[in-house]
Each structure stands twice: as structure tokens, then as C-alpha cells.
Coordinates of N, CA, C and O in Angstrom, one line a residue:
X1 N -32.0 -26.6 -5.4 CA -30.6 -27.0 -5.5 C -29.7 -25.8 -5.6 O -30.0 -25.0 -6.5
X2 N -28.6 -25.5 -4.7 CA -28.0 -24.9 -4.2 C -27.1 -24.7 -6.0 O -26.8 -25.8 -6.3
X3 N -26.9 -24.0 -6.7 CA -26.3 -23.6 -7.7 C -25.2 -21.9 -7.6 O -25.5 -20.7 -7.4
X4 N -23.7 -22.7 -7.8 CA -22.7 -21.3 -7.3 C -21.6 -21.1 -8.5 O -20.7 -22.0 -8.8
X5 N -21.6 -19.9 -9.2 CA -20.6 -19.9 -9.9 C -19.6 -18.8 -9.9 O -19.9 -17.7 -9.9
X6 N -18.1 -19.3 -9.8 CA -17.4 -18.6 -9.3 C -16.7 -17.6 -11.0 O -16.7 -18.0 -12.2
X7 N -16.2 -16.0 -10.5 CA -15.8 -15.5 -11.6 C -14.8 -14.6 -11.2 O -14.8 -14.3 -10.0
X8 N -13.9 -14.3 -11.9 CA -12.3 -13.1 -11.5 C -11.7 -13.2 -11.1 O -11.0 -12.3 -10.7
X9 N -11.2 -14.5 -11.0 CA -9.9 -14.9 -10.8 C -9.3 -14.7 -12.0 O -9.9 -14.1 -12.9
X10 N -7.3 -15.3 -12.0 CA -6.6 -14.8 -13.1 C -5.3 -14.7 -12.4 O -5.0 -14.7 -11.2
X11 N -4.5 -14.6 -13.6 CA -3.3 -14.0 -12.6 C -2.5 -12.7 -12.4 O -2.1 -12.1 -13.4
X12 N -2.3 -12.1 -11.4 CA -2.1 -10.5 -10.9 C -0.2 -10.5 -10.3 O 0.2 -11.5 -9.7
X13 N 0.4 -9.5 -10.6 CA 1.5 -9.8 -9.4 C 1.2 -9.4 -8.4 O 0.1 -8.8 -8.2
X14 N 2.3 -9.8 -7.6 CA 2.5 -9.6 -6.1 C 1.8 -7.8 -6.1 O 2.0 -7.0 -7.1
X15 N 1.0 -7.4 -5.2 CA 0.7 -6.0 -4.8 C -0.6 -5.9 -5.1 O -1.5 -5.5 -4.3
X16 N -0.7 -6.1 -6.1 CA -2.2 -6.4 -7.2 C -3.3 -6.7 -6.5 O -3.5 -7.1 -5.4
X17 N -4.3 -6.3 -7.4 CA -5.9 -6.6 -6.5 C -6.9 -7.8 -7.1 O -6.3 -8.4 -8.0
X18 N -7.3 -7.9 -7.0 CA -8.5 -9.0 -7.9 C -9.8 -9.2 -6.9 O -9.7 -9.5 -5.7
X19 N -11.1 -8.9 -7.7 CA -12.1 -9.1 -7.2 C -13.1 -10.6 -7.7 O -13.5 -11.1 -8.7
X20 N -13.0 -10.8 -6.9 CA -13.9 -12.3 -7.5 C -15.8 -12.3 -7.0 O -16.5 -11.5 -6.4
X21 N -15.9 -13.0 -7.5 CA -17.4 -12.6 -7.8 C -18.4 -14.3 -7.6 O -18.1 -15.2 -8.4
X22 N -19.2 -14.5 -6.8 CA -20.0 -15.9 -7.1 C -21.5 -15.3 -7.0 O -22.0 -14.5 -6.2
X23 N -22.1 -16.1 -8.4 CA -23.4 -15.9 -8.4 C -24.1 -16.9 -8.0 O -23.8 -18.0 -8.5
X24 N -25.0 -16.9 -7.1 CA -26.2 -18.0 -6.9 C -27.0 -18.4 -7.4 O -27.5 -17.5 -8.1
X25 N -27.4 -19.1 -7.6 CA -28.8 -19.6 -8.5 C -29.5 -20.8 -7.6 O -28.7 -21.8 -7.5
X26 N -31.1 -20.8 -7.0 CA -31.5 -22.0 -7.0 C -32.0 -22.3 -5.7 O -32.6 -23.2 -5.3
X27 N -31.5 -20.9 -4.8 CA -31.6 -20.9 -3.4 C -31.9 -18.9 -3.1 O -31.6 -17.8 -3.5
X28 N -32.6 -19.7 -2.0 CA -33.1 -17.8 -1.3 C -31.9 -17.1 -0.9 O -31.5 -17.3 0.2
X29 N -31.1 -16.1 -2.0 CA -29.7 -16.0 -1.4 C -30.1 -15.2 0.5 O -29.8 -15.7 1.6
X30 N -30.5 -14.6 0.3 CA -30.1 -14.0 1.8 C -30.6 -14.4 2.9 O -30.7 -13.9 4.0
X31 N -30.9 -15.5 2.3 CA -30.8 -16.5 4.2 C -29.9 -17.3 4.5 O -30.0 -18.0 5.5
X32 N -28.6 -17.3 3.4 CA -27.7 -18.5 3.5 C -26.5 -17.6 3.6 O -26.2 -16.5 2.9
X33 N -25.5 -18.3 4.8 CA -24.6 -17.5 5.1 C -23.7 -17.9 4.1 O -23.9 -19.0 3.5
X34 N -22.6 -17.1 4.0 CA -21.8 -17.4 2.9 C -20.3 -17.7 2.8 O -20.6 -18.2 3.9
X35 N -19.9 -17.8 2.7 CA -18.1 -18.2 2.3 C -16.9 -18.2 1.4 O -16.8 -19.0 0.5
X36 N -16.1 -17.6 1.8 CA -14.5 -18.3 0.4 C -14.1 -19.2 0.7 O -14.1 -19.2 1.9
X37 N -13.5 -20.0 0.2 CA -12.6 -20.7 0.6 C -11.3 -20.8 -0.1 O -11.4 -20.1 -1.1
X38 N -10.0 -21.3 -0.2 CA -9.3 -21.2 -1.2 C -8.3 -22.8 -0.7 O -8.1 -23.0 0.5
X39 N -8.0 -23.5 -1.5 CA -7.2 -24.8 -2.1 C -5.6 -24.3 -2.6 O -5.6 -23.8 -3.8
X40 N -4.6 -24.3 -2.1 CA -3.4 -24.3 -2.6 C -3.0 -26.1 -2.9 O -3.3 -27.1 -2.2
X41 N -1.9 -25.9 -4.3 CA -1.8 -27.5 -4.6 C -0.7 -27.9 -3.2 O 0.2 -27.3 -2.6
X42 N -1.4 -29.3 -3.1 CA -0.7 -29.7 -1.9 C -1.5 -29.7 -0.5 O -1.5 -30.8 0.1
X43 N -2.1 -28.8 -0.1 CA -2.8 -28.3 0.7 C -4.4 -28.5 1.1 O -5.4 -28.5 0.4
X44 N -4.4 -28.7 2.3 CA -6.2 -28.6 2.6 C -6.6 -27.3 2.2 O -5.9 -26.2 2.1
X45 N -7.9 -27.6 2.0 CA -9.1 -26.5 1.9 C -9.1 -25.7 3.2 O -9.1 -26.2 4.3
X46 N -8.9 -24.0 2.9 CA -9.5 -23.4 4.1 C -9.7 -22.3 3.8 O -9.2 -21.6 2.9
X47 N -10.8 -21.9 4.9 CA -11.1 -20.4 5.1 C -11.1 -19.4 5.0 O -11.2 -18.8 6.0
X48 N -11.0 -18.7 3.6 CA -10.2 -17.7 3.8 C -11.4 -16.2 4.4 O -10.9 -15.2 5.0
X49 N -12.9 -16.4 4.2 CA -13.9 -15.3 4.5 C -15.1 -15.7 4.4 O -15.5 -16.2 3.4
X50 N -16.1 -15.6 6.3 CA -17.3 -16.0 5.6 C -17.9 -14.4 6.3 O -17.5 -13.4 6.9
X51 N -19.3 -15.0 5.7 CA -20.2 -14.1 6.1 C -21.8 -14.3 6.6 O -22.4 -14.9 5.7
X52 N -22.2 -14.0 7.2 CA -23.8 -14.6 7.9 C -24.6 -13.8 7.0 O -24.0 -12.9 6.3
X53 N -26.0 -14.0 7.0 CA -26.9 -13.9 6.2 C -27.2 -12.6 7.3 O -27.8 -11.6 6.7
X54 N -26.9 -12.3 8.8 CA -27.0 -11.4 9.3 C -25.9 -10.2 9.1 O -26.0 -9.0 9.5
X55 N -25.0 -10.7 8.5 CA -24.0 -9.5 7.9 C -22.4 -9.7 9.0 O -21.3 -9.1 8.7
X56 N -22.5 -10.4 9.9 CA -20.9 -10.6 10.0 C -20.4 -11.2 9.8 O -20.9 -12.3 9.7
X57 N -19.1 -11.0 9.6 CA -17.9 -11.3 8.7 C -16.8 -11.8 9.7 O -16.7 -11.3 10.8
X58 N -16.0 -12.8 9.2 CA -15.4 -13.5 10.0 C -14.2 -13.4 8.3 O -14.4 -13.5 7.1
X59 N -12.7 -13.2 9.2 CA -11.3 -13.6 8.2 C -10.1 -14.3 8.7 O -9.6 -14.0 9.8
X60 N -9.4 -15.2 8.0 CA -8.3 -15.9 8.4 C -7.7 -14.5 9.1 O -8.0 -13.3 9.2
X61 N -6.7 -15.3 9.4 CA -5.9 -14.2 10.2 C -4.9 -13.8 8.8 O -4.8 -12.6 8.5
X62 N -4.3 -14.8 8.1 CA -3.6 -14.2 6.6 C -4.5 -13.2 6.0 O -3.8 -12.1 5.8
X63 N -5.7 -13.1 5.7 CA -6.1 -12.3 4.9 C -6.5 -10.6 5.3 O -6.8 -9.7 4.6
X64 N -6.5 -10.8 6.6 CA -7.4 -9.4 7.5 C -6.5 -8.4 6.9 O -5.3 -8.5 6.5
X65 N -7.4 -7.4 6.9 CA -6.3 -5.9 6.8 C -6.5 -5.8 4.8 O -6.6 -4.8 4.2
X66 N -6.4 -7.0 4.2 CA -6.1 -7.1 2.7 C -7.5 -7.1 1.9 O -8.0 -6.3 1.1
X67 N -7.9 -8.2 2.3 CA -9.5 -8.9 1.7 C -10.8 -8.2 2.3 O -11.1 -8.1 3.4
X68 N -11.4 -7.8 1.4 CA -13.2 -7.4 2.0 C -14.2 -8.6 1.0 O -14.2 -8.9 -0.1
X69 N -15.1 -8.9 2.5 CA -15.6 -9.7 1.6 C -17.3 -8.7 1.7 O -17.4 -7.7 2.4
X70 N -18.6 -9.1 0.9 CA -19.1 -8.4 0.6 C -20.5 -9.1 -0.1 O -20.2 -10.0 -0.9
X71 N -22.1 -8.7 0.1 CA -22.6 -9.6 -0.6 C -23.2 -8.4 -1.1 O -22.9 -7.2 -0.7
X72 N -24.4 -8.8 -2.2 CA -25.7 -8.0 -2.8 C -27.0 -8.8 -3.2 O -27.4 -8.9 -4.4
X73 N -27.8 -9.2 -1.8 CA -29.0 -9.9 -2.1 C -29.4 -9.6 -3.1 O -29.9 -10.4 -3.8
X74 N -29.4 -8.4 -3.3 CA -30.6 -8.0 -5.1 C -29.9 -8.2 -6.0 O -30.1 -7.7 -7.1
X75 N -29.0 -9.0 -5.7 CA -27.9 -9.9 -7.4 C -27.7 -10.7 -6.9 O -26.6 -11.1 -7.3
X76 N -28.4 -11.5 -5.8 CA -27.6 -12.8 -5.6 C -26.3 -13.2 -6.2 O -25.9 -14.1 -7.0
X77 N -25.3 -11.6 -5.0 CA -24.0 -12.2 -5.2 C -23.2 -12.0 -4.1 O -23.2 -11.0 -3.3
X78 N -22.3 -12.9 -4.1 CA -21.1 -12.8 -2.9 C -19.6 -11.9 -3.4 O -19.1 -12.4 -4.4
X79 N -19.2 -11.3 -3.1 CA -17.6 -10.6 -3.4 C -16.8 -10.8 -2.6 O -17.0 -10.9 -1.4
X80 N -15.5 -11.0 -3.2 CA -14.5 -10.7 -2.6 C -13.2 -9.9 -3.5 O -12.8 -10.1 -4.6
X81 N -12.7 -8.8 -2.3 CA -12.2 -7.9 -3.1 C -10.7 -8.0 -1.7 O -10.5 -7.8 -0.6
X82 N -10.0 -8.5 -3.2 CA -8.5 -9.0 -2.6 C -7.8 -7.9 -3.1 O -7.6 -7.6 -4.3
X83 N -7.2 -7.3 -2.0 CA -5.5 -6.4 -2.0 C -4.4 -7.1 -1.7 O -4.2 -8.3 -1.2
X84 N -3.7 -6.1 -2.0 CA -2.3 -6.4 -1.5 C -1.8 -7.8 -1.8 O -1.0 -8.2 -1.0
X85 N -2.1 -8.5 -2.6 CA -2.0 -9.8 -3.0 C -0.7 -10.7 -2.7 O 0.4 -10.1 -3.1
X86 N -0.7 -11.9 -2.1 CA 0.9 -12.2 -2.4 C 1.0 -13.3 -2.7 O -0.1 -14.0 -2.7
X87 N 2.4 -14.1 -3.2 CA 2.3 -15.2 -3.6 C 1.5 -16.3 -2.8 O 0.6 -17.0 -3.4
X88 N 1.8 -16.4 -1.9 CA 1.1 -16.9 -1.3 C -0.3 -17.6 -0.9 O -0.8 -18.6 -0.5
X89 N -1.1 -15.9 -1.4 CA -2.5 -16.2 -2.0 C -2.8 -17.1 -3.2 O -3.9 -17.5 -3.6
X90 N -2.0 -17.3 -3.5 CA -1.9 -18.2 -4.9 C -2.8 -19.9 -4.6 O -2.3 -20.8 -4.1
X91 N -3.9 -19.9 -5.0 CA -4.8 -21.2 -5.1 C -5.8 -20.7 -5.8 O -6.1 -19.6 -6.2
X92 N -6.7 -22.2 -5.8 CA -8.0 -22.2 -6.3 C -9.0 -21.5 -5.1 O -8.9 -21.7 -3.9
X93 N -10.0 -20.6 -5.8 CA -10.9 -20.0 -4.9 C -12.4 -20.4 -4.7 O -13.2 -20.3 -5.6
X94 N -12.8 -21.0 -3.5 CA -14.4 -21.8 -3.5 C -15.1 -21.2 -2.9 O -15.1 -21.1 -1.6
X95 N -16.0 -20.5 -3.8 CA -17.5 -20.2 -3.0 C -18.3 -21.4 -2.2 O -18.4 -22.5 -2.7
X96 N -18.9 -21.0 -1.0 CA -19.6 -22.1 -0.2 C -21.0 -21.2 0.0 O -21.1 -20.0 0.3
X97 N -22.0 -22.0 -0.3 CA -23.6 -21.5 0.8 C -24.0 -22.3 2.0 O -24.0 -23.5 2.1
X98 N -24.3 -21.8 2.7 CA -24.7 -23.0 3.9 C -26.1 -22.1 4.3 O -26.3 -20.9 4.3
X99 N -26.9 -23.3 4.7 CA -27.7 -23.2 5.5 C -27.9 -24.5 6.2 O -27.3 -25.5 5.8
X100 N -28.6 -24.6 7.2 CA -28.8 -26.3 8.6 C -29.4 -26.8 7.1 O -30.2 -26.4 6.3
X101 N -28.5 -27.9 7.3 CA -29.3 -29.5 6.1 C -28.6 -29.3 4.8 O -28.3 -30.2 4.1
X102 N -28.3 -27.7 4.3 CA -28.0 -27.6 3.3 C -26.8 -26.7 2.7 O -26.7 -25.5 2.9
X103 N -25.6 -27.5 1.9 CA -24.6 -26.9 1.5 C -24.0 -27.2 0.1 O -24.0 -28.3 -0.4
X104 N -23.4 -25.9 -0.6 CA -23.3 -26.3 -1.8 C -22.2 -25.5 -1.7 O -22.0 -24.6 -0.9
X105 N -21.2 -26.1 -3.3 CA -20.0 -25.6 -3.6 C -19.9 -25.3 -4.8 O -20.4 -26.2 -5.5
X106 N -19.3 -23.9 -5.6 CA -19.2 -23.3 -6.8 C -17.4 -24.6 -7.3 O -16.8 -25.5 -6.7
X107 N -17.4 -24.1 -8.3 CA -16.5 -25.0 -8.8 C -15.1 -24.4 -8.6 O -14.1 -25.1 -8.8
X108 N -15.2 -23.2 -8.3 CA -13.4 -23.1 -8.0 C -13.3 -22.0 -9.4 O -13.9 -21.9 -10.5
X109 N -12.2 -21.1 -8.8 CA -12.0 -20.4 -9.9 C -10.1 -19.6 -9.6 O -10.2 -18.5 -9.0
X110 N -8.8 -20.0 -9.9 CA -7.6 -19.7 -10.2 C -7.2 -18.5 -9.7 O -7.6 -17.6 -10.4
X111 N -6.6 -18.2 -8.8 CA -5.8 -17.1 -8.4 C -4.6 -17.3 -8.6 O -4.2 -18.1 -7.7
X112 N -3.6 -16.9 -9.3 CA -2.1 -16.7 -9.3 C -1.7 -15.6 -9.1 O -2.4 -14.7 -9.7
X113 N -0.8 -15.2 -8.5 CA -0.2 -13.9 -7.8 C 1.4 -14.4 -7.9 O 2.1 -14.9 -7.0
X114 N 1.7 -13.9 -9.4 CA 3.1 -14.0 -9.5 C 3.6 -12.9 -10.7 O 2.9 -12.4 -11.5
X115 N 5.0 -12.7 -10.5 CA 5.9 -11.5 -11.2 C 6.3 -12.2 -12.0 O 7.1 -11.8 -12.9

């Protein structure tokens, strides 16, 4: 059972950085590709960075240039390390695992990016 917990969110102003952090538990991390996602209220779920278990990385077009995303099989963990922050980025953040047959979701963890 696919187990994800998300950590480092908070709130930063506008410019600010925040690294978020999801640990796995429960699955062979590095065969499962990975993902952020982020929820603004109001809003669908979307995209903001995934990553293959082969190592490329795929980014919304809002985030390029700002966001690195980043894993560490030997801590079954996924990163993401947000710059330049703007209001905008302001939502809930969802780690995803996928592999064929199998996907699971961390619980969400608060980004606010406000002055």
C-alpha cells in the first residue's frame, strides 16, 4: 500500500522559497514515477512537476525557471524546491506515486505566499 506524507509547506512572502518534502512508505520508491500536484480553493487539481523513475522531469509552464523538483531513492523521498514564489502559487500541495495498476495520494500539505 502505496503510503505518502507530505512536509514544508507554510506561509512565505511573495520572492520566498519553500522546499517541500514527501516521504514514501510501503512501495519500492524508485520504480514509481513521481509527482506534485497543487489544489488552489476554487480550482481543479493540477500539475505542477512530475518525474519518472528514469529521471525526467516534466513542469507546468507557470512553474519552469522557479521550481526544481528532485528525488533521493536512498530516503525514499521526493522534493520540491520552490523560488521565486508568488501569490499565485498559493494552494494545497499533493504528492502523487504512480506506477500501471497503481496510485496513491499524500494528504496535501498548505502553501501560502502572501505579504
Amino acid at each position: 500500500q502505496v503510503q505518502l506524507v507530505e512536509s514544508g509547506g507554510g506561509l512565505v512572502q511573495p520572492g520566498g522559497s519553500l522546499r517541500l518534502s514527501c516521504a514514501a512508505s510501503g512501495i519500492t520508491f524508485s520504480i514509481y514515477n513521481m509527482g506534485w500536484y497543487r489544489q488552489a480553493p476554487g480550482k481543479q487539481r493540477e500539475l505542477v512537476a512530475s518525474l519518472t523513475r528514469g529521471g525526467s522531469a516534466n513542469y507546468a509552464d507557470s512553474v519552469k525557471g522557479r521550481f526544481t523538483l528532485s528525488r533521493d531513492n536512498a530516503k525514499n523521498t521526493l522534493y520540491l524546491q520552490m523560488n521565486s514564489l508568488k501569490p499565485e502559487d498559493t494552494a494545497v500541495y499533493y504528492c502523487r506515486a504512480e506506477l500501471v495498476g497503481t496510485t496513491g495520494w499524500g494528504q496535501g500539505t498548505q502553501v501560502t505566499v502572501s505579504s
